[in-house]
């Protein structure tokens, strides 16, 4: 098996690529796995509970704004 084989992971919050050996993995009780690339993404996701679609620095940003259901 070659060393060039790397698992492809994307940050759950910002959507950027997380290289092998980096990032933080969160395993939830239902078995889903959430990877975060940095401490900034981890805090925004878990502690502050923010929506990544509202921040321009994420790849999940929506230009027109997020519609909130009432």
Short mmCIF file of N, CA and C in Angstrom, two decimals:
data_model
loop_
_atom_site.label_atom_id
_atom_site.label_comp_id
_atom_site.label_asym_id
_atom_site.label_seq_id
_atom_site.Cartn_x
_atom_site.Cartn_y
_atom_site.Cartn_z
N UNK A 1 0.85 -1.18 0.00
CA UNK A 1 0.00 0.00 0.00
C UNK A 1 0.89 1.24 0.00
N UNK A 2 0.59 2.17 -0.85
CA UNK A 2 1.44 3.35 -0.98
C UNK A 2 1.13 4.38 0.08
N UNK A 3 2.11 5.22 0.37
CA UNK A 3 1.93 6.27 1.36
C UNK A 3 1.13 7.45 0.83
N UNK A 4 0.96 7.52 -0.49
CA UNK A 4 0.22 8.65 -1.08
C UNK A 4 -1.28 8.53 -0.88
N UNK A 5 -1.75 7.35 -0.45
CA UNK A 5 -3.17 7.18 -0.20
C UNK A 5 -3.55 7.93 1.07
N UNK A 6 -4.43 8.89 0.94
CA UNK A 6 -4.85 9.68 2.08
C UNK A 6 -6.37 9.72 2.14
N UNK A 7 -6.89 9.71 3.33
CA UNK A 7 -8.34 9.80 3.45
C UNK A 7 -8.77 11.24 3.18
N UNK A 8 -9.86 11.38 2.48
CA UNK A 8 -10.35 12.70 2.12
C UNK A 8 -11.38 13.13 3.16
N UNK A 9 -11.04 14.19 3.89
CA UNK A 9 -11.94 14.72 4.92
C UNK A 9 -12.14 16.19 4.67
N UNK A 10 -13.34 16.66 4.94
CA UNK A 10 -13.65 18.08 4.86
C UNK A 10 -14.12 18.54 6.23
N UNK A 11 -13.80 19.78 6.55
CA UNK A 11 -14.23 20.36 7.82
C UNK A 11 -15.75 20.46 7.83
N UNK A 12 -16.37 20.03 8.90
CA UNK A 12 -17.82 20.05 9.02
C UNK A 12 -18.36 21.47 9.06
N UNK A 13 -17.58 22.42 9.57
CA UNK A 13 -18.05 23.80 9.68
C UNK A 13 -17.74 24.63 8.44
N UNK A 14 -16.47 24.72 8.08
CA UNK A 14 -16.10 25.64 6.99
C UNK A 14 -16.04 24.96 5.62
N UNK A 15 -15.89 23.65 5.56
CA UNK A 15 -15.87 22.94 4.29
C UNK A 15 -14.50 22.79 3.67
N UNK A 16 -13.45 23.27 4.31
CA UNK A 16 -12.10 23.15 3.77
C UNK A 16 -11.56 21.74 4.00
N UNK A 17 -10.53 21.38 3.23
CA UNK A 17 -9.91 20.06 3.33
C UNK A 17 -9.11 19.95 4.63
N UNK A 18 -9.24 18.81 5.31
CA UNK A 18 -8.48 18.53 6.53
C UNK A 18 -7.43 17.47 6.17
N UNK A 19 -6.14 17.82 6.19
CA UNK A 19 -5.11 16.84 5.84
C UNK A 19 -5.03 15.71 6.87
N UNK A 20 -4.51 14.58 6.43
CA UNK A 20 -4.34 13.42 7.31
C UNK A 20 -3.40 13.77 8.45
N UNK A 21 -3.80 13.45 9.67
CA UNK A 21 -2.98 13.73 10.84
C UNK A 21 -3.26 15.07 11.48
N UNK A 22 -4.21 15.83 10.94
CA UNK A 22 -4.55 17.13 11.48
C UNK A 22 -6.05 17.18 11.77
N UNK A 23 -6.45 18.19 12.51
CA UNK A 23 -7.86 18.37 12.79
C UNK A 23 -8.32 17.63 14.02
N UNK A 24 -9.60 17.82 14.36
CA UNK A 24 -10.20 17.19 15.52
C UNK A 24 -11.44 16.43 15.08
N UNK A 25 -11.59 15.21 15.58
CA UNK A 25 -12.73 14.38 15.24
C UNK A 25 -13.70 14.33 16.41
N UNK A 26 -14.97 14.59 16.15
CA UNK A 26 -16.02 14.48 17.15
C UNK A 26 -16.96 13.36 16.73
N UNK A 27 -17.12 12.34 17.57
CA UNK A 27 -18.04 11.24 17.29
C UNK A 27 -19.26 11.43 18.17
N UNK A 28 -20.42 11.56 17.53
CA UNK A 28 -21.65 11.79 18.27
C UNK A 28 -22.27 10.46 18.69
N UNK A 29 -23.26 10.50 19.55
CA UNK A 29 -23.89 9.28 20.06
C UNK A 29 -24.59 8.47 18.98
N UNK A 30 -25.05 9.12 17.92
CA UNK A 30 -25.72 8.40 16.85
C UNK A 30 -24.74 7.78 15.85
N UNK A 31 -23.44 7.95 16.06
CA UNK A 31 -22.42 7.35 15.22
C UNK A 31 -21.89 8.25 14.13
N UNK A 32 -22.44 9.46 13.99
CA UNK A 32 -21.95 10.37 12.96
C UNK A 32 -20.62 10.98 13.41
N UNK A 33 -19.76 11.27 12.43
CA UNK A 33 -18.43 11.81 12.70
C UNK A 33 -18.34 13.21 12.12
N UNK A 34 -17.86 14.16 12.92
CA UNK A 34 -17.68 15.53 12.47
C UNK A 34 -16.22 15.91 12.64
N UNK A 35 -15.56 16.26 11.52
CA UNK A 35 -14.17 16.71 11.55
C UNK A 35 -14.14 18.22 11.53
N UNK A 36 -13.26 18.83 12.33
CA UNK A 36 -13.03 20.27 12.28
C UNK A 36 -11.55 20.50 12.00
N UNK A 37 -11.27 21.53 11.19
CA UNK A 37 -9.89 21.76 10.77
C UNK A 37 -9.10 22.58 11.79
N UNK A 38 -9.79 23.43 12.56
CA UNK A 38 -9.08 24.31 13.47
C UNK A 38 -9.89 24.54 14.74
N UNK A 39 -9.23 25.19 15.69
CA UNK A 39 -9.90 25.52 16.94
C UNK A 39 -11.01 26.55 16.69
N UNK A 40 -10.81 27.41 15.72
CA UNK A 40 -11.81 28.42 15.35
C UNK A 40 -13.11 27.75 14.89
N UNK A 41 -13.00 26.75 14.05
CA UNK A 41 -14.18 26.03 13.57
C UNK A 41 -14.84 25.23 14.69
N UNK A 42 -14.01 24.63 15.56
CA UNK A 42 -14.54 23.84 16.66
C UNK A 42 -15.35 24.69 17.62
N UNK A 43 -14.86 25.88 17.94
CA UNK A 43 -15.58 26.77 18.86
C UNK A 43 -16.88 27.27 18.25
N UNK A 44 -16.84 27.64 16.96
CA UNK A 44 -18.04 28.12 16.30
C UNK A 44 -19.11 27.03 16.18
N UNK A 45 -18.68 25.79 16.00
CA UNK A 45 -19.61 24.67 15.84
C UNK A 45 -20.20 24.22 17.16
N UNK A 46 -19.35 23.94 18.14
CA UNK A 46 -19.80 23.31 19.37
C UNK A 46 -20.22 24.30 20.44
N UNK A 47 -19.36 25.26 20.75
CA UNK A 47 -19.62 26.16 21.87
C UNK A 47 -20.61 27.27 21.51
N UNK A 48 -20.38 27.92 20.38
CA UNK A 48 -21.20 29.06 20.00
C UNK A 48 -22.43 28.67 19.16
N UNK A 49 -22.46 27.45 18.65
CA UNK A 49 -23.58 26.91 17.87
C UNK A 49 -24.00 27.84 16.74
N UNK A 50 -23.03 28.23 15.92
CA UNK A 50 -23.28 29.15 14.82
C UNK A 50 -23.57 28.40 13.52
N UNK A 51 -24.24 29.09 12.60
CA UNK A 51 -24.57 28.54 11.30
C UNK A 51 -23.48 28.94 10.31
N UNK A 52 -22.79 27.98 9.67
CA UNK A 52 -21.68 28.32 8.77
C UNK A 52 -22.13 29.08 7.52
N UNK A 53 -23.41 29.06 7.19
CA UNK A 53 -23.89 29.74 6.00
C UNK A 53 -23.92 31.25 6.17
N UNK A 54 -23.70 31.74 7.36
CA UNK A 54 -23.76 33.18 7.64
C UNK A 54 -22.39 33.87 7.65
N UNK A 55 -21.31 33.12 7.47
CA UNK A 55 -19.97 33.68 7.56
C UNK A 55 -19.26 33.61 6.22
N UNK A 56 -18.69 34.73 5.78
CA UNK A 56 -18.05 34.81 4.47
C UNK A 56 -16.78 33.99 4.39
N UNK A 57 -16.12 33.70 5.48
CA UNK A 57 -14.86 32.97 5.45
C UNK A 57 -15.07 31.46 5.28
N UNK A 58 -16.32 30.98 5.32
CA UNK A 58 -16.58 29.57 5.11
C UNK A 58 -16.94 29.32 3.65
N UNK A 59 -16.75 28.08 3.20
CA UNK A 59 -17.13 27.72 1.84
C UNK A 59 -18.62 27.45 1.74
N UNK A 60 -19.32 27.35 2.85
CA UNK A 60 -20.75 27.09 2.87
C UNK A 60 -21.58 28.37 2.91
N UNK A 61 -20.91 29.51 2.73
CA UNK A 61 -21.56 30.82 2.80
C UNK A 61 -22.61 30.96 1.70
N UNK A 62 -23.79 31.52 2.06
CA UNK A 62 -24.86 31.78 1.11
C UNK A 62 -24.97 33.28 0.96
N UNK A 63 -24.77 33.80 -0.27
CA UNK A 63 -24.69 35.23 -0.50
C UNK A 63 -26.00 35.95 -0.20
N UNK A 64 -27.13 35.42 -0.61
CA UNK A 64 -28.41 36.09 -0.43
C UNK A 64 -28.92 36.08 1.00
N UNK A 65 -28.30 35.32 1.84
CA UNK A 65 -28.74 35.21 3.22
C UNK A 65 -29.47 33.92 3.46
N UNK A 66 -29.62 33.56 4.70
CA UNK A 66 -30.26 32.31 5.08
C UNK A 66 -31.70 32.62 5.44
N UNK A 67 -32.61 31.90 4.83
CA UNK A 67 -34.02 32.05 5.15
C UNK A 67 -34.35 31.20 6.38
N UNK A 68 -34.94 31.83 7.39
CA UNK A 68 -35.29 31.13 8.62
C UNK A 68 -36.76 30.82 8.59
N UNK A 69 -37.12 29.54 8.81
CA UNK A 69 -38.52 29.14 8.84
C UNK A 69 -39.15 29.56 10.15
N UNK A 70 -40.35 30.07 10.08
CA UNK A 70 -41.06 30.48 11.31
C UNK A 70 -42.08 29.46 11.71
#
